[in-house]
Amino acid sequence: MSVVSSVCCYCGTGCGVLIETDAGKITGVRGDPAHPANRGKLCTKGVALALSAQASGRALYPELRTDKAASRQRVGWDAALDHVADTFRSVIDAHGPDAVAFYISGQLTTEAYYVFNKLAKGLIGTNNIDTNSRLCMSSAVAGYKATLGADAPPGCYDDIDHAGTIFIAGSNTAYAHPILFRRIEAARQANPDLKLIVVDPRRTDTAAEADLHLALLPGTDVALYHAMLNVMLWEELIDRDAIAAHTEGWAALRELARDYTPEKAASICGVAAADIVQAARWFAAGPTLSLYCQGLNQSSCGVDKNAALINLHLASGQIGKPGAAPLSLTGQPNAMGGREVGGLANLLSAHRDLDNPAHRAEVARLWGVDDVPATPGKTAVEMFEAVRRGEIRAIWIACTNPAQSMPNLAQVHEALQTAECVVLQEAFAGTETAPFADVLLPASSWGETDGTMTNSERCISRVHAAVPPPGEARADWAIAADFARRLQPEQGARLFAYASAEAVFDEHRETTRGRDLDITGLSYALLDQAPQQWPFPEGAASGQPRLYTDGRYPTASGRAQFHAAPYRPVAEAIDARYPLHLNTGRLRDQWHAMSRTGRVARLFAHADTPALSMSARDLELRRLHAGDLVRVKSRRGEVVVVVEASESVRPGQCFLPMHWGARFMGGRGINALTLPAFDAVSKQPELKHAAVQVAKAELPWRMAALATGDGAQLLDAVQPLLRACDYAAAGLAGRDQDVLTLRLAHTGAPPDALLAALDAALGLDDPLAVMHYQDSLRGISKRVRVDGGRVTAARLTGEIAAFGWLRDAIVEGSDAASLRAWMLAPVARPPAGGMARGRVVCNCLNVAEPDIVAAIAAGADLGALQATLKCGTECGSCLPELKRLLAGNRAAA
């Protein structure tokens, strides 16, 4: 067995991991105790990385079709890349370089990002290259640039330990960045005076931990921050010396803030004026560290939200010292690295601006090309709109899944169907985007790639390949470089003569010389010793953990710029037809489009199906009950999901997790509802909010199915039924084996051929191995398969009461003999009595909610729960929920 160091592939915390391998396979993962980002800790997703690496469903060989009506066929790499090169060349020759585009990903290494950026802008001559980081981080980028002068987060994770106030805005950090939240918990335990303020429309697990929760109405952040500044002005809590010495634009912002009294903001934001005053006082007292994410970024006025929060730091002197900084939390492992190399349609390498002629000339010289195009490229939403209109005819998608993650999926799917050529460079064969691909290029994935990644605190880590990629998969940077050499043989061979990822890094490093992110002092050898923060110029002994400690900023004047922008509401207002605010967000154990986490059965144990959270009052008004199927409609599309009552949302609001796409549910997925309106500056879409209506879905035909086997293959098998039914929810369960879970509902039974194909796929078509019950008059049909004394598959049609306990029996491998008399009966409880096992709260140790609640009822506190059930003693991701269960059950008692 060998051990290789790398970095987790999920959120932008950048946790270090040690990968254990044996015989060329990843066998285990543990946190790297030497890595400064996580100090050995991992969240539930990180702990399960080895399981995702072992799962099937990988893209293994190049595939190609020349007719969109045909299926792709396996081909060799030469045939695939030559075809793509010929296609792109003919499109460029006929329609110009802007008729092609690249849509890439914050999952790529910095080296792959760099090669793609150089390929598009340097070789082809188009700025049509954008990234899914546009969907999560571009407003943070523009907010930093508008106020501090550069896309450079000024703080670091150590500021958590020095802060007097931590201000979390628009982030359920306990779910989205759990390892950082563990550090916040430790800091509060070490310093009981540390104040935690959380700004979020929902009472999330993060908000439940706060000393002050500002449950503002969606999209009203700017009014809130202006009102806090108003309080600071009236109570003389501003730092006038710092404002005078280090900022510009104060007079305009001061005049604007005077109009936003706490009372006025209270009526806009839906929070108490006294709470706004308290938040302002704690913020100004400091040292204050702000942590923020999609609630600020995914907005049609996201730049204003980011800048208004940074205004508070500048006005109160809460920047450039220990514990005081605005620190945006990146949503992907290398969103920061992509920004460093200019991997966006409006950027160039090393934080250079596309609209600056001098910057374009510098990059052209560094790359050895005549020039870099000046016309801004299409950003994510604009790019797919241009594909739909036929302006962009060929699009290359790498390491991302726009058919699930983009807003307004109906138009995105139309665009992908319209394109003359869709190239998909992907590690996973079953994503929602894969069916649209004319060419599939298999890419290496986590644990198989060399390179670097940069996390939220500007810390660069080495990523090592622990095992070779499966099949014929290749590294992303190598695929792009090989294509470049085929597209323009002479120029491509000169510009892309890279023998290794390190050669790409060395070239990228030179482009940073003299820039704000200068890393000329770094090398792979140095990064192999320890991660390093930038800037790290040649000759430096270490990186710089905090920026702007001297009060000088990378602006023309050397001063920070206050950003005076009035509050603007959400892009889509609620009305009589669409009366509910829909908020989207993250689950604890799933990540983004679930192409990786959706292949690990145990990661479904905490939340196994898409569910709409609504207040009890809104359910009552619509005569709905928890567990009902509801149709959620926006102006763009609809989904059918289960509804649940939740105290986390206010009346008039509802919540859906953003992860679920067409691979796991009926319809196009959650983003069928969201709108493509975007911020005018950052071009980041307002994915967090849409106006919707909710009504009961009358779907009398019901079916549920279960089966053991290969999870990816089982999910592939049920895709036709997901597309055929109004309601469909497919997932996995189990720990030692994969168990497919499938729930369907429709106005009537789907075609018999689909049900017969399902029975065949699940092994339920063998009459010698299957127990069968049929009641045609009532439309009831049930089949249960038993192998080796254990239930291995079941299908319940027309009546599905036994689904829950049958699932538990299959997952736990219960003896079928004691269940045989009950398996076809309409009973909702396990035959031995008691309740179904219920939702798993602690995924690490497989501890379910009913067991926790029973222990609390018997008098257990948190320490007792950890001592007896062991929950919360491993990764700690469940600790906020354990505390919430303790508080809720005590209040009920």
mmCIF file of N, CA and C in Angstrom, residues 117 121 127 129-130 134 141 145 151 338-355 363 367 372 376-377:
data_model
loop_
_atom_site.group_PDB
_atom_site.id
_atom_site.type_symbol
_atom_site.label_atom_id
_atom_site.label_comp_id
_atom_site.label_asym_id
_atom_site.label_seq_id
_atom_site.Cartn_x
_atom_site.Cartn_y
_atom_site.Cartn_z
ATOM 1 N N ASN A 117 -7.334 28.333 -21.554
ATOM 2 C CA ASN A 117 -7.372 29.784 -21.752
ATOM 3 C C ASN A 117 -6.452 30.205 -22.900
ATOM 4 N N LYS A 121 -7.832 31.932 -26.407
ATOM 5 C CA LYS A 121 -7.497 33.335 -26.634
ATOM 6 C C LYS A 121 -6.199 33.507 -27.425
ATOM 7 N N ASN A 127 -12.398 35.055 -27.318
ATOM 8 C CA ASN A 127 -12.560 35.158 -25.868
ATOM 9 C C ASN A 127 -13.795 34.407 -25.382
ATOM 10 N N ILE A 129 -14.543 31.863 -23.856
ATOM 11 C CA ILE A 129 -14.201 30.812 -22.900
ATOM 12 C C ILE A 129 -14.688 31.278 -21.537
ATOM 13 N N ASP A 130 -15.579 30.516 -20.967
ATOM 14 C CA ASP A 130 -16.098 30.849 -19.642
ATOM 15 C C ASP A 130 -16.185 29.567 -18.826
ATOM 16 N N ARG A 134 -18.480 31.114 -13.157
ATOM 17 C CA ARG A 134 -19.346 32.274 -13.428
ATOM 18 C C ARG A 134 -20.653 32.158 -12.654
ATOM 19 N N VAL A 141 -15.671 38.221 -7.398
ATOM 20 C CA VAL A 141 -14.534 38.779 -8.147
ATOM 21 C C VAL A 141 -14.764 40.259 -8.423
ATOM 22 N N LYS A 145 -12.851 43.714 -6.994
ATOM 23 C CA LYS A 145 -12.209 44.654 -7.908
ATOM 24 C C LYS A 145 -12.815 46.052 -7.792
ATOM 25 N N ASP A 151 -8.887 41.127 -7.550
ATOM 26 C CA ASP A 151 -9.560 39.901 -7.105
ATOM 27 C C ASP A 151 -8.626 39.146 -6.167
ATOM 28 N N GLY A 338 -8.748 29.188 -11.418
ATOM 29 C CA GLY A 338 -9.261 29.613 -12.719
ATOM 30 C C GLY A 338 -9.230 31.111 -12.879
ATOM 31 N N ARG A 339 -9.514 31.830 -11.788
ATOM 32 C CA ARG A 339 -9.452 33.289 -11.827
ATOM 33 C C ARG A 339 -8.001 33.760 -11.992
ATOM 34 N N GLU A 340 -7.066 33.045 -11.397
ATOM 35 C CA GLU A 340 -5.656 33.432 -11.483
ATOM 36 C C GLU A 340 -5.130 33.380 -12.915
ATOM 37 N N VAL A 341 -5.591 32.407 -13.696
ATOM 38 C CA VAL A 341 -5.068 32.278 -15.064
ATOM 39 C C VAL A 341 -5.942 32.999 -16.081
ATOM 40 N N GLY A 342 -6.989 33.691 -15.614
ATOM 41 C CA GLY A 342 -7.833 34.430 -16.535
ATOM 42 C C GLY A 342 -8.823 33.571 -17.279
ATOM 43 N N GLY A 343 -9.250 32.464 -16.666
ATOM 44 C CA GLY A 343 -10.130 31.539 -17.349
ATOM 45 C C GLY A 343 -11.581 31.961 -17.380
ATOM 46 N N LEU A 344 -11.839 33.210 -17.618
ATOM 47 C CA LEU A 344 -13.183 33.754 -17.781
ATOM 48 C C LEU A 344 -13.206 34.623 -19.028
ATOM 49 N N ALA A 345 -14.389 34.861 -19.553
ATOM 50 C CA ALA A 345 -14.519 35.541 -20.842
ATOM 51 C C ALA A 345 -14.023 36.977 -20.825
ATOM 52 N N ASN A 346 -13.881 37.578 -19.642
ATOM 53 C CA ASN A 346 -13.484 38.988 -19.555
ATOM 54 C C ASN A 346 -12.129 39.180 -18.877
ATOM 55 N N LEU A 347 -11.387 38.096 -18.654
ATOM 56 C CA LEU A 347 -10.116 38.190 -17.935
ATOM 57 C C LEU A 347 -8.973 37.635 -18.781
ATOM 58 N N LEU A 348 -7.758 38.000 -18.362
ATOM 59 C CA LEU A 348 -6.546 37.432 -18.931
ATOM 60 C C LEU A 348 -5.667 36.919 -17.798
ATOM 61 N N SER A 349 -4.576 36.271 -18.152
ATOM 62 C CA SER A 349 -3.714 35.639 -17.165
ATOM 63 C C SER A 349 -3.226 36.628 -16.107
ATOM 64 N N ALA A 350 -3.114 36.125 -14.888
ATOM 65 C CA ALA A 350 -2.529 36.861 -13.763
ATOM 66 C C ALA A 350 -3.291 38.141 -13.451
ATOM 67 N N HIS A 351 -4.613 38.026 -13.400
ATOM 68 C CA HIS A 351 -5.483 39.147 -13.016
ATOM 69 C C HIS A 351 -5.368 40.337 -13.962
ATOM 70 N N ARG A 352 -5.028 40.086 -15.211
ATOM 71 C CA ARG A 352 -5.046 41.180 -16.188
ATOM 72 C C ARG A 352 -6.454 41.320 -16.765
ATOM 73 N N ASP A 353 -6.774 42.520 -17.187
ATOM 74 C CA ASP A 353 -8.106 42.814 -17.705
ATOM 75 C C ASP A 353 -8.111 42.794 -19.222
ATOM 76 N N LEU A 354 -9.118 42.178 -19.777
ATOM 77 C CA LEU A 354 -9.238 42.066 -21.217
ATOM 78 C C LEU A 354 -9.408 43.424 -21.899
ATOM 79 N N ASP A 355 -10.053 44.366 -21.206
ATOM 80 C CA ASP A 355 -10.314 45.665 -21.828
ATOM 81 C C ASP A 355 -9.134 46.622 -21.721
ATOM 82 N N VAL A 363 0.181 39.857 -22.415
ATOM 83 C CA VAL A 363 -0.153 38.436 -22.528
ATOM 84 C C VAL A 363 0.257 37.905 -23.891
ATOM 85 N N TRP A 367 2.824 34.820 -24.336
ATOM 86 C CA TRP A 367 2.404 33.604 -25.032
ATOM 87 C C TRP A 367 3.123 33.415 -26.368
ATOM 88 N N VAL A 372 -3.963 39.326 -28.708
ATOM 89 C CA VAL A 372 -5.082 38.677 -28.018
ATOM 90 C C VAL A 372 -6.322 39.469 -28.389
ATOM 91 N N PRO A 376 -14.860 41.266 -25.859
ATOM 92 C CA PRO A 376 -15.182 40.372 -24.740
ATOM 93 C C PRO A 376 -15.912 39.134 -25.228
ATOM 94 N N GLY A 377 -15.628 38.017 -24.595
ATOM 95 C CA GLY A 377 -16.290 36.782 -24.959
ATOM 96 C C GLY A 377 -17.657 36.659 -24.319
#
